Amino acid sequence: MTHLYVHVPFCVRRCSYCDFSIAVRKHIPASEYVDAVLAEWRSADQARGALATLYLGGGTPSLLPAHDLTRLLTSLLDAFRSTPLPDAVDSVEITLEANPEDVTDASVRTWRSAGVNRISLGAQSFDDRVLKWMHRSHDAARIGDAVRTLRAAGIENISLDLIFALPDELQRDWGRDLDHALALRPTHVSLYGLTVEERTPLDRWISRGATKLPADDRYAEEYLAAHRRLKADGFEFYEVSNASRPGFRSRHNSAYWSGRPYVGIGPAAHSFDGLARRWNIRAWEAYRRAVAEGRSTVESEEVLTEDQRRLEAIYLGLRTIEGVPVTDLDRLGPSLTDLVARGWILEESGRIRCAPEGWLRLDALVAKLFAAKELAS
Ligand code: SF4
């Protein structure tokens, strides 16, 4: 089965916290972009089993004009027509990341008829002051309008992205934002704690003392409050940052977390064949030139050693509600017993998984594991 990721690098502006590989453009070179991505796709020696999921991420894929998006999706889906299963497009999960301001009756009709059946909507907050601070280009009202427009056009599988742990001075009411999000009845919610990435506007504001991140305890309070609130509403946190209603987990992202191979095309896209990971040239212009000159778009690759693969499987497993077999962690010895006693991790039916309090400390837990591995080797 193939899990295909397509990176669409264009945004109309850069959000204050974002360090993704994007190209800020007023007018996006959509036709040239689609030509380049399809040329990469045709030239690459990709293993093509039946298509299971296709994810258009970015950047802002919802900026692609109707004609270009349709050409991109039709060409990619056509490449899989000869494979045996699944042959009905609706059995393939096709996700498009969208910003609320791009969701209109016309754009949704295009997405739907091109095969899109899942939308990941960059909501982030329902507070207009906060959205302005984030440099988002939508206001709060636009999020509700977008969800209603999607639903009216038959797209029910809607995920909302929200960012928590914002600076104190914004006085963001996290509970109110969760209420607003849940009132829209999404099938899926992704939560991201604000982090400071180098060379972002937020990084500069912090360097000159104009703002600062909140204390760790507020990060923890908001994360755990989201767990309680979403659980009460029928959601299950199936991954450290992702919660869904039953039957609505992201199948594409679940493939990443379970260590399955995936193929990425477009600038900065990553691929994994089960043994090696490779990634494309990040910058749009350099990527475009490589394609035009018939050169490889791959910037670099790493072949994972057996040890790396095993540790990565543990790390990814601990991110999910499935966890990992207890035998994978037994080298933690007394530390493991201690973590269970604190209620940070749970041991059930021969498997270990993180409680929400453990997910809060996932990086520390994994560091402990790596240290134990060093000692053991
Ligand atoms: S829309 Fe998304 S990718 Fe674009 S700048 Fe904002 S956060 Fe980054």
mmCIF file of C-alpha atoms and ligand atoms in Angstrom:
data_model
loop_
_atom_site.group_PDB
_atom_site.id
_atom_site.type_symbol
_atom_site.label_atom_id
_atom_site.label_comp_id
_atom_site.label_asym_id
_atom_site.label_seq_id
_atom_site.Cartn_x
_atom_site.Cartn_y
_atom_site.Cartn_z
ATOM 1 C CA MET A 1 0.000 0.000 0.000
ATOM 2 C CA THR A 2 1.250 3.499 -0.784
ATOM 3 C CA HIS A 3 0.994 6.484 1.492
ATOM 4 C CA LEU A 4 1.718 9.529 -0.627
ATOM 5 C CA TYR A 5 2.541 12.997 0.703
ATOM 6 C CA VAL A 6 2.626 16.029 -1.597
ATOM 7 C CA HIS A 7 4.221 19.202 -0.238
ATOM 8 C CA VAL A 8 2.719 22.448 -1.542
ATOM 9 C CA PRO A 9 5.163 25.110 -0.355
ATOM 10 C CA PHE A 10 3.291 28.370 -0.965
ATOM 11 C CA CYS A 11 1.799 30.724 1.618
ATOM 12 C CA VAL A 12 0.565 34.297 1.291
ATOM 13 C CA ARG A 13 2.455 35.328 4.424
ATOM 14 C CA ARG A 14 4.519 33.701 7.164
ATOM 15 C CA CYS A 15 2.780 33.017 10.474
ATOM 16 C CA SER A 16 4.673 34.361 13.469
ATOM 17 C CA TYR A 17 5.669 30.920 14.802
ATOM 18 C CA CYS A 18 6.253 29.046 11.537
ATOM 19 C CA ASP A 19 9.600 27.721 10.301
ATOM 20 C CA PHE A 20 8.183 25.315 7.719
ATOM 21 C CA SER A 21 9.697 25.123 4.294
ATOM 22 C CA ILE A 22 7.490 27.609 2.481
ATOM 23 C CA ALA A 23 7.728 30.186 -0.299
ATOM 24 C CA VAL A 24 5.773 33.354 0.465
ATOM 25 C CA ARG A 25 4.096 34.505 -2.740
ATOM 26 C CA LYS A 26 1.312 36.916 -3.597
ATOM 27 C CA HIS A 27 0.743 35.058 -6.853
ATOM 28 C CA ILE A 28 1.686 31.434 -6.678
ATOM 29 C CA PRO A 29 3.275 29.749 -9.711
ATOM 30 C CA ALA A 30 0.710 26.966 -9.556
ATOM 31 C CA SER A 31 1.017 25.621 -13.067
ATOM 32 C CA GLU A 32 4.814 25.492 -12.884
ATOM 33 C CA TYR A 33 4.576 23.830 -9.478
ATOM 34 C CA VAL A 34 2.217 21.098 -10.687
ATOM 35 C CA ASP A 35 4.443 20.463 -13.722
ATOM 36 C CA ALA A 36 7.486 20.112 -11.440
ATOM 37 C CA VAL A 37 5.843 17.777 -8.935
ATOM 38 C CA LEU A 38 4.396 15.546 -11.633
ATOM 39 C CA ALA A 39 7.795 15.436 -13.366
ATOM 40 C CA GLU A 40 9.394 14.345 -10.073
ATOM 41 C CA TRP A 41 6.691 11.734 -9.603
ATOM 42 C CA ARG A 42 7.156 10.295 -13.104
ATOM 43 C CA SER A 43 10.951 10.263 -12.931
ATOM 44 C CA ALA A 44 11.274 8.711 -9.486
ATOM 45 C CA ASP A 45 11.527 4.995 -9.202
ATOM 46 C CA GLN A 46 8.725 4.769 -6.665
ATOM 47 C CA ALA A 47 7.310 1.508 -5.424
ATOM 48 C CA ARG A 48 3.622 1.833 -6.233
ATOM 49 C CA GLY A 49 1.306 -0.529 -4.448
ATOM 50 C CA ALA A 50 -2.351 0.397 -4.238
ATOM 51 C CA LEU A 51 -2.872 3.921 -2.974
ATOM 52 C CA ALA A 52 -4.057 3.955 0.643
ATOM 53 C CA THR A 53 -3.739 7.637 1.536
ATOM 54 C CA LEU A 54 -2.793 10.857 -0.190
ATOM 55 C CA TYR A 55 -2.019 13.950 1.868
ATOM 56 C CA LEU A 56 -1.631 17.441 0.438
ATOM 57 C CA GLY A 57 0.270 19.410 3.068
ATOM 58 C CA GLY A 58 2.190 22.626 3.187
ATOM 59 C CA GLY A 59 2.469 25.467 3.035
ATOM 60 C CA THR A 60 -1.084 26.108 1.999
ATOM 61 C CA PRO A 61 -2.437 23.570 -0.499
ATOM 62 C CA SER A 62 -5.819 25.320 -0.446
ATOM 63 C CA LEU A 63 -4.177 28.188 -2.366
ATOM 64 C CA LEU A 64 -3.881 26.039 -5.501
ATOM 65 C CA PRO A 65 -6.369 27.252 -8.107
ATOM 66 C CA ALA A 66 -9.097 24.822 -9.145
ATOM 67 C CA HIS A 67 -7.578 23.855 -12.479
ATOM 68 C CA ASP A 68 -4.117 23.146 -11.032
ATOM 69 C CA LEU A 69 -5.357 21.196 -8.041
ATOM 70 C CA THR A 70 -7.582 19.079 -10.269
ATOM 71 C CA ARG A 71 -4.720 18.402 -12.696
ATOM 72 C CA LEU A 72 -2.401 17.436 -9.836
ATOM 73 C CA LEU A 73 -4.842 15.069 -8.133
ATOM 74 C CA THR A 74 -6.196 13.545 -11.337
ATOM 75 C CA SER A 75 -2.686 12.779 -12.605
ATOM 76 C CA LEU A 76 -1.597 11.220 -9.315
ATOM 77 C CA LEU A 77 -4.766 9.154 -8.929
ATOM 78 C CA ASP A 78 -4.505 8.029 -12.572
ATOM 79 C CA ALA A 79 -1.049 6.650 -11.813
ATOM 80 C CA PHE A 80 -2.696 4.180 -9.440
ATOM 81 C CA ARG A 81 -5.636 3.161 -11.620
ATOM 82 C CA SER A 82 -3.934 -0.016 -12.789
ATOM 83 C CA THR A 83 -3.238 -1.251 -9.247
ATOM 84 C CA PRO A 84 -5.769 -3.725 -7.897
ATOM 85 C CA LEU A 85 -7.098 -2.154 -4.695
ATOM 86 C CA PRO A 86 -8.648 0.043 -3.501
ATOM 87 C CA ASP A 87 -10.314 1.069 -6.740
ATOM 88 C CA ALA A 88 -13.027 3.320 -5.396
ATOM 89 C CA VAL A 89 -11.518 6.736 -4.804
ATOM 90 C CA ASP A 90 -13.561 7.228 -1.650
ATOM 91 C CA SER A 91 -11.826 4.276 -0.009
ATOM 92 C CA VAL A 92 -8.569 6.235 -0.327
ATOM 93 C CA GLU A 93 -8.149 8.868 2.364
ATOM 94 C CA ILE A 94 -7.368 12.103 0.506
ATOM 95 C CA THR A 95 -6.588 14.985 2.848
ATOM 96 C CA LEU A 96 -6.077 18.614 1.947
ATOM 97 C CA GLU A 97 -4.706 21.140 4.422
ATOM 98 C CA ALA A 98 -6.737 24.317 4.114
ATOM 99 C CA ASN A 99 -6.760 27.752 5.598
ATOM 100 C CA PRO A 100 -10.283 28.935 6.478
ATOM 101 C CA GLU A 101 -10.170 31.930 4.140
ATOM 102 C CA ASP A 102 -9.716 29.648 1.114
ATOM 103 C CA VAL A 103 -12.847 27.625 1.838
ATOM 104 C CA THR A 104 -15.620 28.822 -0.487
ATOM 105 C CA ASP A 105 -18.552 27.061 -2.173
ATOM 106 C CA ALA A 106 -16.583 26.951 -5.422
ATOM 107 C CA SER A 107 -13.269 25.759 -3.969
ATOM 108 C CA VAL A 108 -14.948 22.985 -1.967
ATOM 109 C CA ARG A 109 -16.861 21.783 -5.037
ATOM 110 C CA THR A 110 -13.516 21.536 -6.853
ATOM 111 C CA TRP A 111 -11.823 19.694 -3.985
ATOM 112 C CA ARG A 112 -14.728 17.278 -3.656
ATOM 113 C CA SER A 113 -14.903 16.456 -7.342
ATOM 114 C CA ALA A 114 -11.107 16.016 -7.459
ATOM 115 C CA GLY A 115 -11.435 13.320 -4.774
ATOM 116 C CA VAL A 116 -10.638 15.173 -1.530
ATOM 117 C CA ASN A 117 -12.596 13.591 1.330
ATOM 118 C CA ARG A 118 -10.820 14.950 4.391
ATOM 119 C CA ILE A 119 -9.889 18.524 5.324
ATOM 120 C CA SER A 120 -7.366 19.605 7.904
ATOM 121 C CA LEU A 121 -8.308 23.171 8.754
ATOM 122 C CA GLY A 122 -5.751 25.562 10.256
ATOM 123 C CA ALA A 123 -8.041 27.143 12.863
ATOM 124 C CA GLN A 124 -5.410 27.738 15.635
ATOM 125 C CA SER A 125 -7.658 29.935 17.821
ATOM 126 C CA PHE A 126 -11.112 31.496 17.944
ATOM 127 C CA ASP A 127 -9.816 34.781 19.371
ATOM 128 C CA ASP A 128 -9.311 37.504 16.759
ATOM 129 C CA ARG A 129 -6.559 39.218 18.780
ATOM 130 C CA VAL A 130 -4.653 35.958 18.988
ATOM 131 C CA LEU A 131 -5.096 35.225 15.281
ATOM 132 C CA LYS A 132 -3.730 38.678 14.484
ATOM 133 C CA TRP A 133 -0.720 38.094 16.753
ATOM 134 C CA MET A 134 -0.097 34.797 14.938
ATOM 135 C CA HIS A 135 -0.173 36.636 11.575
ATOM 136 C CA ARG A 136 -3.003 34.389 10.477
ATOM 137 C CA SER A 137 -5.013 35.715 7.555
ATOM 138 C CA HIS A 138 -8.440 34.624 8.809
ATOM 139 C CA ASP A 139 -10.628 35.787 11.674
ATOM 140 C CA ALA A 140 -12.559 33.586 14.093
ATOM 141 C CA ALA A 141 -15.893 33.893 12.284
ATOM 142 C CA ARG A 142 -14.310 32.536 9.128
ATOM 143 C CA ILE A 143 -13.534 29.200 10.793
ATOM 144 C CA GLY A 144 -17.207 28.441 11.465
ATOM 145 C CA ASP A 145 -18.149 29.577 7.957
ATOM 146 C CA ALA A 146 -15.519 27.231 6.515
ATOM 147 C CA VAL A 147 -16.765 24.209 8.480
ATOM 148 C CA ARG A 148 -20.377 24.857 7.443
ATOM 149 C CA THR A 149 -19.366 25.269 3.790
ATOM 150 C CA LEU A 150 -17.391 22.014 3.853
ATOM 151 C CA ARG A 151 -20.244 20.115 5.420
ATOM 152 C CA ALA A 152 -22.830 21.514 3.018
ATOM 153 C CA ALA A 153 -20.675 20.220 0.151
ATOM 154 C CA GLY A 154 -20.514 16.727 1.655
ATOM 155 C CA ILE A 155 -17.117 16.805 3.391
ATOM 156 C CA GLU A 156 -17.800 15.528 6.900
ATOM 157 C CA ASN A 157 -14.297 14.431 7.849
ATOM 158 C CA ILE A 158 -12.914 17.708 9.202
ATOM 159 C CA SER A 159 -9.906 18.125 11.453
ATOM 160 C CA LEU A 160 -9.178 21.356 13.312
ATOM 161 C CA ASP A 161 -5.642 22.449 14.265
ATOM 162 C CA LEU A 162 -5.336 24.412 17.507
ATOM 163 C CA ILE A 163 -2.267 25.945 19.155
ATOM 164 C CA PHE A 164 -1.981 26.138 22.939
ATOM 165 C CA ALA A 165 0.470 27.549 25.522
ATOM 166 C CA LEU A 166 0.523 31.079 24.138
ATOM 167 C CA PRO A 167 2.332 33.961 25.872
ATOM 168 C CA ASP A 168 0.679 35.277 29.033
ATOM 169 C CA GLU A 169 0.075 38.785 27.734
ATOM 170 C CA LEU A 170 -2.363 37.496 25.094
ATOM 171 C CA GLN A 171 -4.671 36.323 27.900
ATOM 172 C CA ARG A 172 -5.991 33.639 25.614
ATOM 173 C CA ASP A 173 -8.907 31.717 27.093
ATOM 174 C CA TRP A 174 -8.018 28.113 26.172
ATOM 175 C CA GLY A 175 -11.245 26.652 27.561
ATOM 176 C CA ARG A 176 -13.304 29.044 25.459
ATOM 177 C CA ASP A 177 -11.351 28.110 22.346
ATOM 178 C CA LEU A 178 -11.900 24.400 22.992
ATOM 179 C CA ASP A 179 -15.628 25.069 23.445
ATOM 180 C CA HIS A 180 -15.763 26.943 20.143
ATOM 181 C CA ALA A 181 -13.877 24.183 18.354
ATOM 182 C CA LEU A 182 -16.106 21.407 19.705
ATOM 183 C CA ALA A 183 -19.290 23.341 18.929
ATOM 184 C CA LEU A 184 -18.332 22.957 15.255
ATOM 185 C CA ARG A 185 -18.422 19.141 15.658
ATOM 186 C CA PRO A 186 -15.089 18.266 14.006
ATOM 187 C CA THR A 187 -14.201 14.590 13.601
ATOM 188 C CA HIS A 188 -10.588 15.176 14.557
ATOM 189 C CA VAL A 189 -8.514 17.721 16.504
ATOM 190 C CA SER A 190 -4.742 18.280 16.366
ATOM 191 C CA LEU A 191 -3.103 20.225 19.184
ATOM 192 C CA TYR A 192 0.264 21.937 19.016
ATOM 193 C CA GLY A 193 2.049 23.574 21.931
ATOM 194 C CA LEU A 194 3.680 26.810 20.808
ATOM 195 C CA THR A 195 7.425 26.359 20.352
ATOM 196 C CA VAL A 196 10.069 28.876 19.353
ATOM 197 C CA GLU A 197 11.807 27.994 16.115
ATOM 198 C CA GLU A 198 14.898 29.816 14.924
ATOM 199 C CA ARG A 199 14.556 32.776 12.582
ATOM 200 C CA THR A 200 10.791 33.102 12.998
ATOM 201 C CA PRO A 201 9.127 36.413 13.949
ATOM 202 C CA LEU A 202 8.370 34.831 17.352
ATOM 203 C CA ASP A 203 12.066 34.061 17.825
ATOM 204 C CA ARG A 204 12.915 37.709 17.125
ATOM 205 C CA TRP A 205 10.195 39.009 19.475
ATOM 206 C CA ILE A 206 11.546 36.778 22.243
ATOM 207 C CA SER A 207 15.179 37.770 21.571
ATOM 208 C CA ARG A 208 14.362 41.421 22.040
ATOM 209 C CA GLY A 209 12.271 40.759 25.143
ATOM 210 C CA ALA A 210 8.943 41.700 23.580
ATOM 211 C CA THR A 211 7.321 38.430 24.643
ATOM 212 C CA LYS A 212 8.106 35.080 26.222
ATOM 213 C CA LEU A 213 6.667 31.605 26.334
ATOM 214 C CA PRO A 214 4.525 30.720 29.336
ATOM 215 C CA ALA A 215 5.879 28.634 32.211
ATOM 216 C CA ASP A 216 5.903 24.845 31.827
ATOM 217 C CA ASP A 217 3.049 24.408 34.259
ATOM 218 C CA ARG A 218 0.642 26.341 32.049
ATOM 219 C CA TYR A 219 1.691 24.224 29.057
ATOM 220 C CA ALA A 220 0.872 21.136 31.126
ATOM 221 C CA GLU A 221 -2.418 22.564 32.434
ATOM 222 C CA GLU A 222 -3.677 23.426 28.952
ATOM 223 C CA TYR A 223 -2.566 20.100 27.473
ATOM 224 C CA LEU A 224 -4.279 18.111 30.228
ATOM 225 C CA ALA A 225 -7.380 20.341 30.104
ATOM 226 C CA ALA A 226 -7.682 19.535 26.390
ATOM 227 C CA HIS A 227 -7.495 15.826 27.194
ATOM 228 C CA ARG A 228 -10.320 16.105 29.714
ATOM 229 C CA ARG A 229 -12.497 18.317 27.531
ATOM 230 C CA LEU A 230 -12.078 16.241 24.363
ATOM 231 C CA LYS A 231 -12.579 12.961 26.177
ATOM 232 C CA ALA A 232 -15.824 14.269 27.682
ATOM 233 C CA ASP A 233 -16.948 15.045 24.134
ATOM 234 C CA GLY A 234 -16.334 11.484 22.872
ATOM 235 C CA PHE A 235 -12.833 11.946 21.451
ATOM 236 C CA GLU A 236 -9.965 9.551 21.919
ATOM 237 C CA PHE A 237 -6.379 10.787 22.022
ATOM 238 C CA TYR A 238 -4.789 8.179 19.793
ATOM 239 C CA GLU A 239 -1.481 10.039 19.536
ATOM 240 C CA VAL A 240 0.332 12.584 21.680
ATOM 241 C CA SER A 241 -1.077 15.533 19.679
ATOM 242 C CA ASN A 242 -4.097 14.052 17.945
ATOM 243 C CA ALA A 243 -7.603 13.137 19.026
ATOM 244 C CA SER A 244 -10.456 11.764 16.953
ATOM 245 C CA ARG A 245 -13.998 10.549 17.157
ATOM 246 C CA PRO A 246 -14.301 6.770 16.674
ATOM 247 C CA GLY A 247 -13.408 5.800 13.105
ATOM 248 C CA PHE A 248 -11.835 9.126 12.223
ATOM 249 C CA ARG A 249 -8.130 8.698 13.002
ATOM 250 C CA SER A 250 -5.842 10.140 10.345
ATOM 251 C CA ARG A 251 -4.892 7.053 8.357
ATOM 252 C CA HIS A 252 -2.067 8.913 6.644
ATOM 253 C CA ASN A 253 -0.360 10.117 9.806
ATOM 254 C CA SER A 254 -1.012 6.770 11.487
ATOM 255 C CA ALA A 255 1.151 5.211 8.764
ATOM 256 C CA TYR A 256 4.060 7.451 9.859
ATOM 257 C CA TRP A 257 3.612 6.550 13.503
ATOM 258 C CA SER A 258 3.481 2.848 12.832
ATOM 259 C CA GLY A 259 6.726 2.954 10.844
ATOM 260 C CA ARG A 260 5.191 2.047 7.486
ATOM 261 C CA PRO A 261 6.885 3.216 4.265
ATOM 262 C CA TYR A 262 5.682 6.441 2.654
ATOM 263 C CA VAL A 263 6.521 8.472 -0.407
ATOM 264 C CA GLY A 264 6.868 12.266 -0.377
ATOM 265 C CA ILE A 265 7.054 14.502 -3.432
ATOM 266 C CA GLY A 266 7.526 18.255 -3.764
ATOM 267 C CA PRO A 267 10.098 20.538 -2.131
ATOM 268 C CA ALA A 268 11.217 19.419 1.350
ATOM 269 C CA ALA A 269 9.115 16.251 1.205
ATOM 270 C CA HIS A 270 10.449 13.182 3.024
ATOM 271 C CA SER A 271 10.179 9.542 1.962
ATOM 272 C CA PHE A 272 10.848 6.315 3.834
ATOM 273 C CA ASP A 273 11.127 2.850 2.328
ATOM 274 C CA GLY A 274 11.407 0.923 5.588
ATOM 275 C CA LEU A 275 15.212 1.080 5.645
ATOM 276 C CA ALA A 276 16.269 4.517 4.391
ATOM 277 C CA ARG A 277 14.843 7.979 4.741
ATOM 278 C CA ARG A 278 15.456 10.576 2.078
ATOM 279 C CA TRP A 279 14.398 14.166 1.742
ATOM 280 C CA ASN A 280 14.024 16.595 -1.097
ATOM 281 C CA ILE A 281 15.670 19.970 -1.682
ATOM 282 C CA ARG A 282 13.875 22.399 0.633
ATOM 283 C CA ALA A 283 13.658 25.680 -1.279
ATOM 284 C CA TRP A 284 11.062 25.930 -4.039
ATOM 285 C CA GLU A 285 13.379 27.723 -6.509
ATOM 286 C CA ALA A 286 16.206 25.207 -6.090
ATOM 287 C CA TYR A 287 13.753 22.320 -6.356
ATOM 288 C CA ARG A 288 12.204 23.811 -9.512
ATOM 289 C CA ARG A 289 15.661 24.221 -11.110
ATOM 290 C CA ALA A 290 16.631 20.626 -10.283
ATOM 291 C CA VAL A 291 13.489 19.325 -11.981
ATOM 292 C CA ALA A 292 13.947 21.623 -14.994
ATOM 293 C CA GLU A 293 17.553 20.453 -15.430
ATOM 294 C CA GLY A 294 16.630 16.796 -15.077
ATOM 295 C CA ARG A 295 18.619 16.414 -11.829
ATOM 296 C CA SER A 296 17.513 14.445 -8.799
ATOM 297 C CA THR A 297 15.352 16.387 -6.347
ATOM 298 C CA VAL A 298 16.752 14.402 -3.424
ATOM 299 C CA GLU A 299 18.919 16.533 -1.140
ATOM 300 C CA SER A 300 20.144 13.714 1.074
ATOM 301 C CA GLU A 301 19.324 10.376 2.623
ATOM 302 C CA GLU A 302 20.160 8.323 5.668
ATOM 303 C CA VAL A 303 20.099 4.581 5.987
ATOM 304 C CA LEU A 304 18.902 3.624 9.449
ATOM 305 C CA THR A 305 20.906 1.069 11.373
ATOM 306 C CA GLU A 306 19.058 -1.764 13.052
ATOM 307 C CA ASP A 307 19.477 -0.032 16.416
ATOM 308 C CA GLN A 308 18.138 3.250 15.050
ATOM 309 C CA ARG A 309 15.131 1.489 13.561
ATOM 310 C CA ARG A 310 14.394 -0.225 16.849
ATOM 311 C CA LEU A 311 14.673 2.966 18.892
ATOM 312 C CA GLU A 312 12.612 4.877 16.383
ATOM 313 C CA ALA A 313 9.914 2.209 16.550
ATOM 314 C CA ILE A 314 9.849 2.635 20.330
ATOM 315 C CA TYR A 315 9.678 6.412 20.091
ATOM 316 C CA LEU A 316 6.886 6.314 17.498
ATOM 317 C CA GLY A 317 5.050 3.588 19.410
ATOM 318 C CA LEU A 318 5.113 5.608 22.622
ATOM 319 C CA ARG A 319 3.575 8.535 20.757
ATOM 320 C CA THR A 320 0.489 6.416 20.110
ATOM 321 C CA ILE A 321 -2.207 4.925 22.284
ATOM 322 C CA GLU A 322 -1.078 1.433 21.175
ATOM 323 C CA GLY A 323 2.293 1.935 22.895
ATOM 324 C CA VAL A 324 5.012 -0.725 22.630
ATOM 325 C CA PRO A 325 5.535 -4.254 23.958
ATOM 326 C CA VAL A 326 6.794 -4.103 27.527
ATOM 327 C CA THR A 327 9.836 -6.157 26.531
ATOM 328 C CA ASP A 328 11.024 -3.234 24.397
ATOM 329 C CA LEU A 329 11.399 -1.104 27.528
ATOM 330 C CA ASP A 330 12.648 -3.604 30.074
ATOM 331 C CA ARG A 331 16.169 -2.180 29.934
ATOM 332 C CA LEU A 332 14.769 0.858 31.768
ATOM 333 C CA GLY A 333 14.668 -1.438 34.807
ATOM 334 C CA PRO A 334 13.759 0.394 38.016
ATOM 335 C CA SER A 335 13.031 3.610 36.098
ATOM 336 C CA LEU A 336 10.186 1.835 34.339
ATOM 337 C CA THR A 337 8.647 0.777 37.651
ATOM 338 C CA ASP A 338 9.008 4.349 38.859
ATOM 339 C CA LEU A 339 7.275 5.764 35.755
ATOM 340 C CA VAL A 340 4.418 3.295 36.160
ATOM 341 C CA ALA A 341 4.134 4.136 39.874
ATOM 342 C CA ARG A 342 3.866 7.847 39.052
ATOM 343 C CA GLY A 343 1.046 7.114 36.608
ATOM 344 C CA TRP A 344 2.952 8.559 33.661
ATOM 345 C CA ILE A 345 2.950 5.314 31.794
ATOM 346 C CA LEU A 346 0.483 2.450 31.924
ATOM 347 C CA GLU A 347 1.176 -1.249 31.656
ATOM 348 C CA GLU A 348 -1.643 -3.355 30.234
ATOM 349 C CA SER A 349 -1.698 -6.766 28.549
ATOM 350 C CA GLY A 350 2.037 -6.863 28.024
ATOM 351 C CA ARG A 351 2.220 -3.400 26.499
ATOM 352 C CA ILE A 352 3.405 -0.037 27.779
ATOM 353 C CA ARG A 353 1.740 3.188 26.747
ATOM 354 C CA CYS A 354 1.865 6.777 27.892
ATOM 355 C CA ALA A 355 -0.838 8.344 30.035
ATOM 356 C CA PRO A 356 -1.464 12.022 29.168
ATOM 357 C CA GLU A 357 1.020 12.945 31.940
ATOM 358 C CA GLY A 358 3.575 10.683 30.245
ATOM 359 C CA TRP A 359 2.974 12.229 26.834
ATOM 360 C CA LEU A 360 3.767 15.579 28.445
ATOM 361 C CA ARG A 361 7.188 14.147 29.294
ATOM 362 C CA LEU A 362 7.661 12.025 26.203
ATOM 363 C CA ASP A 363 10.977 13.597 25.199
ATOM 364 C CA ALA A 364 12.437 13.095 28.681
ATOM 365 C CA LEU A 365 11.185 9.534 28.734
ATOM 366 C CA VAL A 366 12.779 8.789 25.382
ATOM 367 C CA ALA A 367 16.035 10.470 26.483
ATOM 368 C CA LYS A 368 16.034 8.135 29.487
ATOM 369 C CA LEU A 369 15.534 5.206 27.189
ATOM 370 C CA PHE A 370 18.366 6.269 24.917
ATOM 371 C CA ALA A 371 20.649 6.742 27.928
ATOM 372 C CA ALA A 372 19.765 3.263 29.157
ATOM 373 C CA LYS A 373 20.561 1.912 25.738
ATOM 374 C CA GLU A 374 23.993 3.623 25.752
ATOM 375 C CA LEU A 375 24.743 2.049 29.125
ATOM 376 C CA ALA A 376 23.657 -1.345 27.893
ATOM 377 C CA SER A 377 25.755 -1.253 24.723
HETATM 378 S S1 SF4 B 1 -0.138 28.917 6.828
HETATM 379 FE FE1 SF4 B 1 0.899 27.149 7.785
HETATM 380 S S2 SF4 B 1 2.723 26.769 6.546
HETATM 381 FE FE2 SF4 B 1 1.967 28.824 5.974
HETATM 382 S S3 SF4 B 1 3.135 30.223 7.261
HETATM 383 FE FE3 SF4 B 1 1.237 29.762 8.371
HETATM 384 S S4 SF4 B 1 1.735 27.986 9.697
HETATM 385 FE FE4 SF4 B 1 3.371 28.169 8.142
#
